Coordinates of C-alpha atoms in Angstrom, one line a residue:
Chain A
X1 CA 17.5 -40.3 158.4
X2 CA 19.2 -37.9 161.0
X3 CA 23.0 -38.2 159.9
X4 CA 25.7 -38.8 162.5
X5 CA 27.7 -36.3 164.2
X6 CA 31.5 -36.6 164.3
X7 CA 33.0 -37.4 167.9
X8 CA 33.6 -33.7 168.5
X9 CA 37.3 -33.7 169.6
X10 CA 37.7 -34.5 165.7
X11 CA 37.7 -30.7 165.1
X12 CA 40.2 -30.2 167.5
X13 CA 42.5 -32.9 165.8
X14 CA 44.3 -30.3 163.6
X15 CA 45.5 -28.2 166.3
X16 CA 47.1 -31.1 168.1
X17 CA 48.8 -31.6 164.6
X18 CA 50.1 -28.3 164.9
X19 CA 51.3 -29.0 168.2
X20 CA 52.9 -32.8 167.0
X21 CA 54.8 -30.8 164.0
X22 CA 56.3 -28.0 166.5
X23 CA 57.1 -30.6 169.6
X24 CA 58.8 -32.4 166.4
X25 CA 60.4 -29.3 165.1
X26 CA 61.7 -28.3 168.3
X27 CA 63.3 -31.7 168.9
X28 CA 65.4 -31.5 166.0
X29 CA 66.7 -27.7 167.3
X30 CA 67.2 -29.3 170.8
X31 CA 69.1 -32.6 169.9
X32 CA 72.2 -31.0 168.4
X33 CA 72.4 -28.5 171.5
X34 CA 72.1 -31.6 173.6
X35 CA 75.2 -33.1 171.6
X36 CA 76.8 -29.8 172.1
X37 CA 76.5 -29.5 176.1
X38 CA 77.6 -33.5 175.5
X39 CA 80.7 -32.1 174.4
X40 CA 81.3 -29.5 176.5
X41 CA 80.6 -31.8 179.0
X42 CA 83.5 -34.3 178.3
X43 CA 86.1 -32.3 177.9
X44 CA 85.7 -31.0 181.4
X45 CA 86.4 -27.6 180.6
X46 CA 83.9 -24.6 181.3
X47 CA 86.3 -22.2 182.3
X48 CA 87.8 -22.6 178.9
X49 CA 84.2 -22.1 176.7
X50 CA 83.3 -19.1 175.2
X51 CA 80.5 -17.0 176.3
X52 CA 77.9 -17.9 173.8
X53 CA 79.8 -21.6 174.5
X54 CA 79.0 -21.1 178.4
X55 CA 75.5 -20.0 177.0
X56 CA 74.2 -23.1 175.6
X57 CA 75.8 -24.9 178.3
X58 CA 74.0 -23.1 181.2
X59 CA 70.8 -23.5 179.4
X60 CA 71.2 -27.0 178.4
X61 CA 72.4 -27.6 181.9
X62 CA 69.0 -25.9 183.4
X63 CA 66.7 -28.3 181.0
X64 CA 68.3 -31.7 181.6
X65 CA 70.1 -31.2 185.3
X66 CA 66.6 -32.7 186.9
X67 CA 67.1 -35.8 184.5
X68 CA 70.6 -36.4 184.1
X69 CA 73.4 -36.9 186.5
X70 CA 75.9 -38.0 183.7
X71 CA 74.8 -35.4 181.3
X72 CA 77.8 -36.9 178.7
X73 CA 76.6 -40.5 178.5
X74 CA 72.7 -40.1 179.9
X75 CA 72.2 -37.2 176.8
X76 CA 73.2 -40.3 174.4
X77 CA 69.4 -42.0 174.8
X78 CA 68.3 -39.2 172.4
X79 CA 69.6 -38.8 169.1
X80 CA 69.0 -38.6 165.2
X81 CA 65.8 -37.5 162.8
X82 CA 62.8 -37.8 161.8
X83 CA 65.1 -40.1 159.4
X84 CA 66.2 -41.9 161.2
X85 CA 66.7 -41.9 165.4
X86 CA 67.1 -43.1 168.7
X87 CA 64.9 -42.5 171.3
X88 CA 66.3 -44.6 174.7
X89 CA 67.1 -47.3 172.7
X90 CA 64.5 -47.9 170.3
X91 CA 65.8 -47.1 167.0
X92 CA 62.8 -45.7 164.3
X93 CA 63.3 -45.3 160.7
X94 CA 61.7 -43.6 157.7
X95 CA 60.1 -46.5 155.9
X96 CA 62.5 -44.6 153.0
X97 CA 65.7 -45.0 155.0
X98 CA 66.3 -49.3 154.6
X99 CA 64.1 -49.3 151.5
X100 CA 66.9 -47.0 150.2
X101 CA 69.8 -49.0 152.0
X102 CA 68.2 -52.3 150.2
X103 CA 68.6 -50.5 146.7
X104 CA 72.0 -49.3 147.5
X105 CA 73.6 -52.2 148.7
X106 CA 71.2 -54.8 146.5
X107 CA 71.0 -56.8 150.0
X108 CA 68.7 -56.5 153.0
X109 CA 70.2 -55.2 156.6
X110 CA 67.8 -56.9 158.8
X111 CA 68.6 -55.1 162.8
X112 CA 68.0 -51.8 160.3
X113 CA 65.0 -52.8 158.4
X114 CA 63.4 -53.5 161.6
X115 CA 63.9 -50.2 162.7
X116 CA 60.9 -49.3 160.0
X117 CA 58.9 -52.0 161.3
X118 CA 56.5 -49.5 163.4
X119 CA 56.6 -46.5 161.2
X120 CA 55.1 -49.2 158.6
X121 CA 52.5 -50.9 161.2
X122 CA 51.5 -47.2 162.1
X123 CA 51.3 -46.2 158.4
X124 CA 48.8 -49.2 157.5
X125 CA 46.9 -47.8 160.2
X126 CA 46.9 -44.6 159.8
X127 CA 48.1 -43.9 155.8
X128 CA 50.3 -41.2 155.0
X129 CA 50.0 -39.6 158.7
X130 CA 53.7 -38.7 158.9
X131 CA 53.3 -36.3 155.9
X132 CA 50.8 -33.9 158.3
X133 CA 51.9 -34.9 161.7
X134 CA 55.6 -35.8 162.1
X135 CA 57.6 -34.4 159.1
X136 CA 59.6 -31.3 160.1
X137 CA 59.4 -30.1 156.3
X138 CA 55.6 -30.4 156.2
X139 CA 56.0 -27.2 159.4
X140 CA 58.0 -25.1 156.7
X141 CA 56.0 -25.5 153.8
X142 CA 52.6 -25.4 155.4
X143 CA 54.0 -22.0 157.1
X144 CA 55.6 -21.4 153.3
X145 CA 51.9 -22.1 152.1
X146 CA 50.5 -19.1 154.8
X147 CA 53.2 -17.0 153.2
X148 CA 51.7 -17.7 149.8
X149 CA 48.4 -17.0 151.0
X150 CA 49.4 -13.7 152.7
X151 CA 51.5 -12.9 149.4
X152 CA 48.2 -13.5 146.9
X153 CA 46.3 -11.0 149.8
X154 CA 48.9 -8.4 149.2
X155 CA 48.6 -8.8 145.6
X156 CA 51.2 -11.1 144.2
X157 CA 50.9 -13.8 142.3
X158 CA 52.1 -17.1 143.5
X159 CA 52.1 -20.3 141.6
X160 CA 49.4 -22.1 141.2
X161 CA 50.3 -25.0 138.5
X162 CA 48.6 -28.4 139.1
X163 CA 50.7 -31.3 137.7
X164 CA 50.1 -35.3 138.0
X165 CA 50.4 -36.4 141.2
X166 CA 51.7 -39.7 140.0
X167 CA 55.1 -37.7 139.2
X168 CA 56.1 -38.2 142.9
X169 CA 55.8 -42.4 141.8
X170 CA 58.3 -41.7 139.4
X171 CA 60.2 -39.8 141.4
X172 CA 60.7 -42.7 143.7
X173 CA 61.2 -44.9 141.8
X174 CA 64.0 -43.2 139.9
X175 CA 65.4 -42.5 143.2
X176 CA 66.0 -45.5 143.7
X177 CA 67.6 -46.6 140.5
X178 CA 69.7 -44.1 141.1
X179 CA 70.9 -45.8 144.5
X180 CA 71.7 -48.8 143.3
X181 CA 73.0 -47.2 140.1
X182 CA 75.6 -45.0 142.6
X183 CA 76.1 -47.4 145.3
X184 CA 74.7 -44.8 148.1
X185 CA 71.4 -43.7 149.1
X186 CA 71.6 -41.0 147.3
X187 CA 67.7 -40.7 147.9
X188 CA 68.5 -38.9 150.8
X189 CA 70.0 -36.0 149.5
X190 CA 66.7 -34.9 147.7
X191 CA 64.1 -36.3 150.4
X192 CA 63.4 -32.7 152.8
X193 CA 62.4 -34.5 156.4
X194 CA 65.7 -35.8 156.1
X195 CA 67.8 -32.8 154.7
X196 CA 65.5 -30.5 157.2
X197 CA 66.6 -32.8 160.5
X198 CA 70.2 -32.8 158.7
X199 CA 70.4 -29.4 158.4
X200 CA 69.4 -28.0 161.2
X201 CA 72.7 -30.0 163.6
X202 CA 74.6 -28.9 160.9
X203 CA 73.2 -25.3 161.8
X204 CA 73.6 -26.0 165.2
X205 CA 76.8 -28.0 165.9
X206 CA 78.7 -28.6 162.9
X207 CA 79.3 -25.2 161.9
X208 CA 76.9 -24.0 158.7
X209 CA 74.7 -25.4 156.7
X210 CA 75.4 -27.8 154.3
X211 CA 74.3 -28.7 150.3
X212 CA 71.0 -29.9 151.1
X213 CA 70.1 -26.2 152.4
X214 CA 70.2 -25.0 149.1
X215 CA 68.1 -27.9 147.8
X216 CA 65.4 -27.4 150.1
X217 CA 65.8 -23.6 149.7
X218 CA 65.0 -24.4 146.2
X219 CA 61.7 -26.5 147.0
X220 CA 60.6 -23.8 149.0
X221 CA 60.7 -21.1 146.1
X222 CA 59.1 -24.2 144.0
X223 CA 55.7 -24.3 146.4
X224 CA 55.9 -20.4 146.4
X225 CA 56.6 -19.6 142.6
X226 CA 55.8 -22.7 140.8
X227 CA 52.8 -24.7 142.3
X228 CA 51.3 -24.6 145.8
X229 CA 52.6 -27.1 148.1
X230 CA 54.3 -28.8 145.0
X231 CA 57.0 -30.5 145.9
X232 CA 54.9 -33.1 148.7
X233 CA 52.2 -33.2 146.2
X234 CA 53.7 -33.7 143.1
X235 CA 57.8 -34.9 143.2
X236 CA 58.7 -35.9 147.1
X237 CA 59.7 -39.8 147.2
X238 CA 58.8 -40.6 151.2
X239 CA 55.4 -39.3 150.5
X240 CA 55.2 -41.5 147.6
X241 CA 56.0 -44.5 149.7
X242 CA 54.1 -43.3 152.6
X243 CA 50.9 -43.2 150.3
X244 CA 51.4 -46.7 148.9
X245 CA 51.8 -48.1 152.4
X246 CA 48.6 -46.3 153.7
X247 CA 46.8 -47.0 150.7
X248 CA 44.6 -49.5 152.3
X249 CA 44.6 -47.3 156.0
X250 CA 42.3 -48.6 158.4
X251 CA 41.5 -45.3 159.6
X252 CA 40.5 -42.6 156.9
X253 CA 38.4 -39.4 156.3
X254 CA 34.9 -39.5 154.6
X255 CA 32.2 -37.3 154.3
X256 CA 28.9 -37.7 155.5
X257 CA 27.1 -36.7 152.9
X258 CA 23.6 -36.2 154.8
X259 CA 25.4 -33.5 156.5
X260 CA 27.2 -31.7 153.7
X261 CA 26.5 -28.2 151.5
X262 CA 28.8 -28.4 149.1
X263 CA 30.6 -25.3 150.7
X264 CA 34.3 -27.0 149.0
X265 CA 35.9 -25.4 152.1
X266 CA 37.5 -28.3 152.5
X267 CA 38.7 -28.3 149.3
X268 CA 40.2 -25.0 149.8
X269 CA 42.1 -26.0 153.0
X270 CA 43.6 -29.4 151.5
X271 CA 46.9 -29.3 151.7
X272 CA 47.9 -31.8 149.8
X273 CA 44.7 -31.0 146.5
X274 CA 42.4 -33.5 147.0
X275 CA 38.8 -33.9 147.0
X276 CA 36.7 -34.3 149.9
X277 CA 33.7 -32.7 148.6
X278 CA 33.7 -35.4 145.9
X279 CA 34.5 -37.9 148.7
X280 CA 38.2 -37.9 146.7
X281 CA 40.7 -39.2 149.6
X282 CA 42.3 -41.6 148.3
X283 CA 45.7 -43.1 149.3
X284 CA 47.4 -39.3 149.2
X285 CA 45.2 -38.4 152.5
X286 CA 47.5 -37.9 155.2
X287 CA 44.8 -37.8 157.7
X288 CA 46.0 -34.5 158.6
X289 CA 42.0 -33.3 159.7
X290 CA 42.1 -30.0 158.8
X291 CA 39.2 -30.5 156.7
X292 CA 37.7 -31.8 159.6
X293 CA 38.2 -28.3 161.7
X294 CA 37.2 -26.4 158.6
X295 CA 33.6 -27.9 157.8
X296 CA 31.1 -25.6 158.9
X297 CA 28.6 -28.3 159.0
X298 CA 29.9 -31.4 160.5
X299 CA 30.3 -33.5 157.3
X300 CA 33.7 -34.7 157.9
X301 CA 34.6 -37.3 160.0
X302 CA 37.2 -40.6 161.3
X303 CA 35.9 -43.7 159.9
X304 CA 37.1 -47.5 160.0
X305 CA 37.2 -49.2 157.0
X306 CA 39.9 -50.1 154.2
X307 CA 38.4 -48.1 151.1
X308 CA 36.7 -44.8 150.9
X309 CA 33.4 -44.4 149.7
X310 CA 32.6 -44.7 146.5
X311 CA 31.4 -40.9 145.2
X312 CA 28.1 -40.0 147.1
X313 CA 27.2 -37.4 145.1
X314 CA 26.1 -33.5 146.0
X315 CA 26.1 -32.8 149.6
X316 CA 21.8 -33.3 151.0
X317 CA 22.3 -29.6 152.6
X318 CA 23.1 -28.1 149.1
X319 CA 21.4 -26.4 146.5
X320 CA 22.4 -29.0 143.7
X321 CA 20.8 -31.5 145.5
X322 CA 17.6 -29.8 146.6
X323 CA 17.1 -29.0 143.4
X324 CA 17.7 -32.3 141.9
X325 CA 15.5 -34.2 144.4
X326 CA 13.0 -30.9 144.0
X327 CA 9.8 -33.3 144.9
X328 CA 11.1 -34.6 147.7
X329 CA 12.3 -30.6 149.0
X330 CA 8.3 -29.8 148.8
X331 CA 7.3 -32.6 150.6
X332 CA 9.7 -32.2 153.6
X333 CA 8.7 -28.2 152.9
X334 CA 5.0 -29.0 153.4
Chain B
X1 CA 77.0 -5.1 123.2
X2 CA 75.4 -6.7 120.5
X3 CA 72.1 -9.5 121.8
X4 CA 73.6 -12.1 120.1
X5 CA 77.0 -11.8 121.8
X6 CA 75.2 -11.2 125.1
X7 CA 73.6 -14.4 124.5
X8 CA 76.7 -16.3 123.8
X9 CA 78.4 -14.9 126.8
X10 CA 75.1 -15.9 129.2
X11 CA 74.9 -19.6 126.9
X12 CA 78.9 -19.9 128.0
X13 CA 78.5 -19.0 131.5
X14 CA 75.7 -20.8 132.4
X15 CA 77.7 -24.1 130.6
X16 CA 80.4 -23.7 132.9
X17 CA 78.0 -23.0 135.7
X18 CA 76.9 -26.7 135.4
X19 CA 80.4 -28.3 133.8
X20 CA 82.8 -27.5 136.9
X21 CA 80.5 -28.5 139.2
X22 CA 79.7 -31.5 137.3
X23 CA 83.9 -31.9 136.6
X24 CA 84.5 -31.4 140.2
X25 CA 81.8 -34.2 140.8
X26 CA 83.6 -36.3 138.4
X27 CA 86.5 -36.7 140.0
X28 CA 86.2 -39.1 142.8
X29 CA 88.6 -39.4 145.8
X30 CA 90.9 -37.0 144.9
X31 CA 94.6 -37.4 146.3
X32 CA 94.4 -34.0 147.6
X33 CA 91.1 -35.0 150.1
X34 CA 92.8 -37.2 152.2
X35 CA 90.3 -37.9 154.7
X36 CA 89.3 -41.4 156.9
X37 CA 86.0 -42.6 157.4
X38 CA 84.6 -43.2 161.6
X39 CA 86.5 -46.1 163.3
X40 CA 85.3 -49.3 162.3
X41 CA 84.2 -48.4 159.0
X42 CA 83.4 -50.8 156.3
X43 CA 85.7 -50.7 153.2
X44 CA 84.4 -47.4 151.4
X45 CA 81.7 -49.2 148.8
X46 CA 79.8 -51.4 151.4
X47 CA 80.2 -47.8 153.5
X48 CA 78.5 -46.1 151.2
X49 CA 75.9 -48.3 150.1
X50 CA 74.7 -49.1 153.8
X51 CA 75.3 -45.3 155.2
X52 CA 72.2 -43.3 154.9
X53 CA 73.2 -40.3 156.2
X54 CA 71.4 -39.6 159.4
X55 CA 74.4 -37.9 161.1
X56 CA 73.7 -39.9 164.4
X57 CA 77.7 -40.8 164.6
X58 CA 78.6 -37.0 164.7
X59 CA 75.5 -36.4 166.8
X60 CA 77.6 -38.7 169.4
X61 CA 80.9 -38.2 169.2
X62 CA 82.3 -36.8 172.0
X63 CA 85.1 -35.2 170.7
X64 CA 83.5 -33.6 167.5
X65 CA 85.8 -35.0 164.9
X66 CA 83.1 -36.7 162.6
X67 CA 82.0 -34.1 160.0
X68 CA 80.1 -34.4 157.0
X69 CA 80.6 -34.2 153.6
X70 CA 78.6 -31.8 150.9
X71 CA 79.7 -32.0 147.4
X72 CA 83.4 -32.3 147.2
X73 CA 83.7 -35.8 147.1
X74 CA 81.2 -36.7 144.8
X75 CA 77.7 -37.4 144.4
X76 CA 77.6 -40.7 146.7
X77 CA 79.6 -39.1 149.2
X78 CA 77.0 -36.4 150.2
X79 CA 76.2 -36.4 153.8
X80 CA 78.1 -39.0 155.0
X81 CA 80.8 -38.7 157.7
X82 CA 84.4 -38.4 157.4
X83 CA 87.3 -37.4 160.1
X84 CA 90.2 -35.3 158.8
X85 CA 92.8 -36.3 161.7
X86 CA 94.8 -33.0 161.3
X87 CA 92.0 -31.2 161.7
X88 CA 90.6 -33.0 164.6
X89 CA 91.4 -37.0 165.3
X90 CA 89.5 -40.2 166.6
X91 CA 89.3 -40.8 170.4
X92 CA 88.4 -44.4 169.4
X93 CA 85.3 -44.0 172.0
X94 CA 83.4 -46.3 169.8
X95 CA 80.3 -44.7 170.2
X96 CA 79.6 -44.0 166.6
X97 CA 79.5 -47.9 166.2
X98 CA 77.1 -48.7 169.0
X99 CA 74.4 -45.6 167.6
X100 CA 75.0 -46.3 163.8
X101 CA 71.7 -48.1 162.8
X102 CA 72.5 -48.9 159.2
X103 CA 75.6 -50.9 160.1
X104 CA 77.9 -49.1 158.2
X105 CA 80.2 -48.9 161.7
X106 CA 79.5 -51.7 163.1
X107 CA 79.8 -52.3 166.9
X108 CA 83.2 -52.3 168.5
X109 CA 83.6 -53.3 171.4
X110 CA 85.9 -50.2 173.4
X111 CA 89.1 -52.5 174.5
X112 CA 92.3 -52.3 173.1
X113 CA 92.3 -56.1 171.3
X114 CA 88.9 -55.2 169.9
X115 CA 90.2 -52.0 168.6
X116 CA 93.0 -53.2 167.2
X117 CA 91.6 -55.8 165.3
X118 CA 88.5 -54.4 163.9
X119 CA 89.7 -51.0 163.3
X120 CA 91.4 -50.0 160.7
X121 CA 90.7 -46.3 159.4
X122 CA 94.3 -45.6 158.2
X123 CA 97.9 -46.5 159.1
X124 CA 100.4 -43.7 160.4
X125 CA 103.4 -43.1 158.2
X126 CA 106.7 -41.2 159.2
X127 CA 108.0 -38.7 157.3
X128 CA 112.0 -38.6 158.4
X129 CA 112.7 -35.5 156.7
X130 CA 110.3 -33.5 158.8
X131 CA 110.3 -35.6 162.0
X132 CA 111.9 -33.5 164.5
X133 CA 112.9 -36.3 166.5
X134 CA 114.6 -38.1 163.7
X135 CA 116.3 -34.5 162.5
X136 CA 118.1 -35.3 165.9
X137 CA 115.8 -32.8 168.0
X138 CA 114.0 -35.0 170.8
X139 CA 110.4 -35.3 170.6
X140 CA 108.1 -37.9 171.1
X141 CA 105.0 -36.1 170.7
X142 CA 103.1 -38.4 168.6
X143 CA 104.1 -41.7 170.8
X144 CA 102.4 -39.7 173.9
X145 CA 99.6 -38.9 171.6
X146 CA 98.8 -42.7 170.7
X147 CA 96.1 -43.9 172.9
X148 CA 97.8 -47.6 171.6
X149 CA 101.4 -46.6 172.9
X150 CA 104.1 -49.2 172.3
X151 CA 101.1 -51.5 170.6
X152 CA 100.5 -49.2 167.6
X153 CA 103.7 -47.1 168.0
X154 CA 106.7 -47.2 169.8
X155 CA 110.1 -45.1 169.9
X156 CA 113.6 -45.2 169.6
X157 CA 117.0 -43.3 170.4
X158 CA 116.1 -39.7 170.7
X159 CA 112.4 -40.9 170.4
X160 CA 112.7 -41.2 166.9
X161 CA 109.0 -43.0 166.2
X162 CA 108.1 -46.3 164.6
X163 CA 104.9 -47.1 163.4
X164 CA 103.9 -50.8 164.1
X165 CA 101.8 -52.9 162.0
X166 CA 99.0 -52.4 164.6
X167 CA 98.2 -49.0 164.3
X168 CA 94.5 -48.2 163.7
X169 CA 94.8 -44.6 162.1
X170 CA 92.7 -42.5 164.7
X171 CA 94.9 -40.2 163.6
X172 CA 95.7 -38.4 167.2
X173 CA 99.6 -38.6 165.9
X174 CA 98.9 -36.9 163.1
X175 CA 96.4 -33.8 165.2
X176 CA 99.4 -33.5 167.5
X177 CA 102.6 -33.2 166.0
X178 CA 103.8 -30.1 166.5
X179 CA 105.4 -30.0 163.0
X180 CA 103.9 -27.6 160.5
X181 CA 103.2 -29.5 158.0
X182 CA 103.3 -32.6 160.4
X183 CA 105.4 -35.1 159.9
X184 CA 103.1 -38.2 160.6
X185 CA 100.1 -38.6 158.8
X186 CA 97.3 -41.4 158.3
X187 CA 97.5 -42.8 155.1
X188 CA 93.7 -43.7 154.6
X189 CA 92.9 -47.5 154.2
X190 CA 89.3 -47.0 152.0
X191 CA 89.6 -50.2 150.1
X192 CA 90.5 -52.6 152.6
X193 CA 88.9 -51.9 155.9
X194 CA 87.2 -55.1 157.7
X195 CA 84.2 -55.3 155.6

């Protein structure tokens, strides 16, 4: 049987990922400048800023002046996180955000669980696609993860502990308990998309950062010390909800296993420690593709369907297989 | 110094490392953080359970006064937005309300009988001793100040001020008076906001 190729734009999928975490990234460093130029904007008073003030008001001036003729009200259409935002008027919310408000409160906030309502249609689609496309903390710890790399080169050692990656379950699920326990969503002081978009407009326009820097400083030195990309594999809440929601994605990974050699590159490059070369996706996929862009032989592609594969066995290009199905090798040979 | 001692002494510091901390934690809404949450607040437990900390109230307040707390009042209170009027006060522009998502400020419409009846961050309080006005020197800063003049405040001979029962507590009295310490002040109204 000649196996199928993948569409080919597939191994291009993981640079547009790149490109979705940095346009995401830089949104977050733009939005509190924007509230800044708001403000220097109201009071009516340039003459009266300081020069780094005149600064970010010349610049912010430059990017929104073709948009904007009422930079003080317009700028208002575009506000908030990953967490939760506004984006001209439709509001979007981690799925994390109202299920953390409903544990806090013990009652449901309808106009603001809607706000999740697309994050969770796009998450049954697509599973845990905000963990490798959208989060703003997934950037700094894949980055934090090159680091590593470039660290264990040099001649470090990094950490490399595996734990269970039902922890992060757990972790959830306490988090919660703890909301309604405290009476806030206390959730979101240990969840980094939302400390990340926090901290950088406290950076930016409050005047330093805050608590949650520390916190996340502290999950940094975790993935680099402890256990590579730990903290999303292992203890961080959101992805444990985003995997539940996308356990049953319509869209996932799997390996074609006509095509495959058993190389494991793609289990090298997971970021998250799965298994594709045991067809091991499973709800923690985040679709991210770079498995995808790493196989050397095309064995990794998009599929529809609600469950992976069950196990396929050695890859038909490898040596384990060959050698297992050694009669059928000569035959094909001759 | 002997190990053992050394021990003790690292076994002691790192206790109090985590005890103050933990003891400063402990102690909620201390007298001495006197601070008001953004106009239109609920009453501070339904605030707290509904706020989720997004900052999109600061992100739009024109005037900058919403900050954000870290750890000094207490676990629930991390990242969620205060205004400490002395500091910087409350335009009442009401746009915290309209961009809040949770509902913990709800929306208020910006008009003064709106204001007046759904707000209630705080409620001004004299202090006669300090007031220069009411020392006999002729003021009247903090009835300029009050974007709810003669409604919310009004004045007397030698503008000595009175504070009305329809004061919201934005708090611009209390940013303005020229008395250091100032002589108004919002007494904050946590427990019985409209929630």
């Amino acid at each position: 049987m000649h196996p199928s190729k993948p569409f080919f734009l597939w191994r291009h999928l993981n640079k547009l990922r790149w490109a979705s975490l940095i346009v995401v990234a830089l949104m977050l460093i733009l939005i509190p400048f924007l509230h800044l130029y708001q403000t220097y904007n109201a009071a009516h008073a340039y003459d009266l800023l300081a020069p780094s003030e005149k600064r970010i008001f010349d610049v912010m001036e430059f990017l929104t002046d073709p948009f904007t003729s009422d930079p003080a009200e317009d700028l208002d259409a575009l506000k908030g996180t990953t967490w939760s935002g506004t984006f001209w008027g439709l509001r979007l919310s981690d799925p994390l955000a109202p299920l953390a408000q409903m544990a806090a409160s013990l009652s449901v906030y309808w106009p603001f669980a809607l706000t999740a309502l697309i994050p969770i249609v796009l998450t049954a689609i697509f599973g845990r696609f905000f963990c490798g496309w959208i989060c703003p903390a997934n950037l700094i710890y894949e980055l934090n993860g090159n680091l590593a790399a470039w660290l264990r080169w040099a001649g470090f050692r990094t950490g490399d502990y595996q734990f269970d990656k039902r922890i992060k379950y757990g972790v959830l699920a306490l988090g919660l308990v703890l909301s309604a326990a405290t009476g806030s969503v206390i959730i979101a002081a240990i969840y980094p998309p939302a400390i990340v978009g926090r901290e950088a407009y406290f950076g930016i326009a409050v005047g330093g950062f805050g608590a949650g820097m520390v916190f996340f400083l502290g999950t940094l030195l975790f993935d680099l010390l402890v256990s590579r990309r730990g903290f999303c594999r292992y203890l961080c809440p959101g992805g444990a909800l985003y995997s539940l929601l996308g356990r049953y994605r319509a869209l996932r990974i799997q390996r074609i296993v006509e095509s495959c050699n058993d190389c494991a590159k793609c289990n090298v490059v997971c970021e998250f420690g799965l298994d594709p070369l045991r067809d091991g996706f499973g709800q923690e996929c985040t679709n991210c593709a770079a498995c995808i862009a790493v196989c050397p032989t095309d064995a990794l592609t998009f599929t529809v369907g609600f469950r992976d594969h069950p196990a396929q066995g050695p890859g038909h290009l490898g040596r384990q297989y060959k050698r297992e199905s050694g009669a059928d090798f000569e035959e094909a040979a001759e | 110094m002997k190990r053992r001692n050394f021990l003790k002494a690292i076994g002691a510091g790192a206790v109090a490392a985590v005890a103050a901390p933990a003891g400063a934690m402990a102690a909620r809404n201390r007298p001495s953080l006197r601070y008001i949450r953004p106009p239109g607040s609920h009453d501070e437990e339904t605030f707290l359970s509904k706020c989720i900390n997004c900052g999109q109230c600061g992100e739009v307040c024109p005037n900058r006064c919403i900050k954000f707390f870290g750890l000094q009042n207490g676990a629930s209170s991390i990242g969620t937005p205060y205004i400490k009027a002395r500091e910087k006060a409350c335009i009442l522009c009401m746009k915290c309300g309209d961009v809040c998502p949770t509902g913990a400020i709800p929306k208020i419409k910006r008009e003064a009988k709106a204001v007046i009846e759904g707000v209630k961050m705080g409620h001004a309080v004299v202090d006669r001793e300090l007031c220069l006005s009411w020392q006999g020197k002729t003021c009247g800063v903090c009835y300029r100040a009050c974007p709810l003049a003669d409604v919310a405040i009004r004045v007397g001979r030698l503008e000595q001020p009175h504070v009305l029962n329809d004061c919201v507590g934005c708090g611009l009295c209390e940013r303005t008076c020229i008395q250091m310490p100032q002589a108004i002040r919002i007494v904050p109204n946590h427990g019985t906001g409209n929630g």
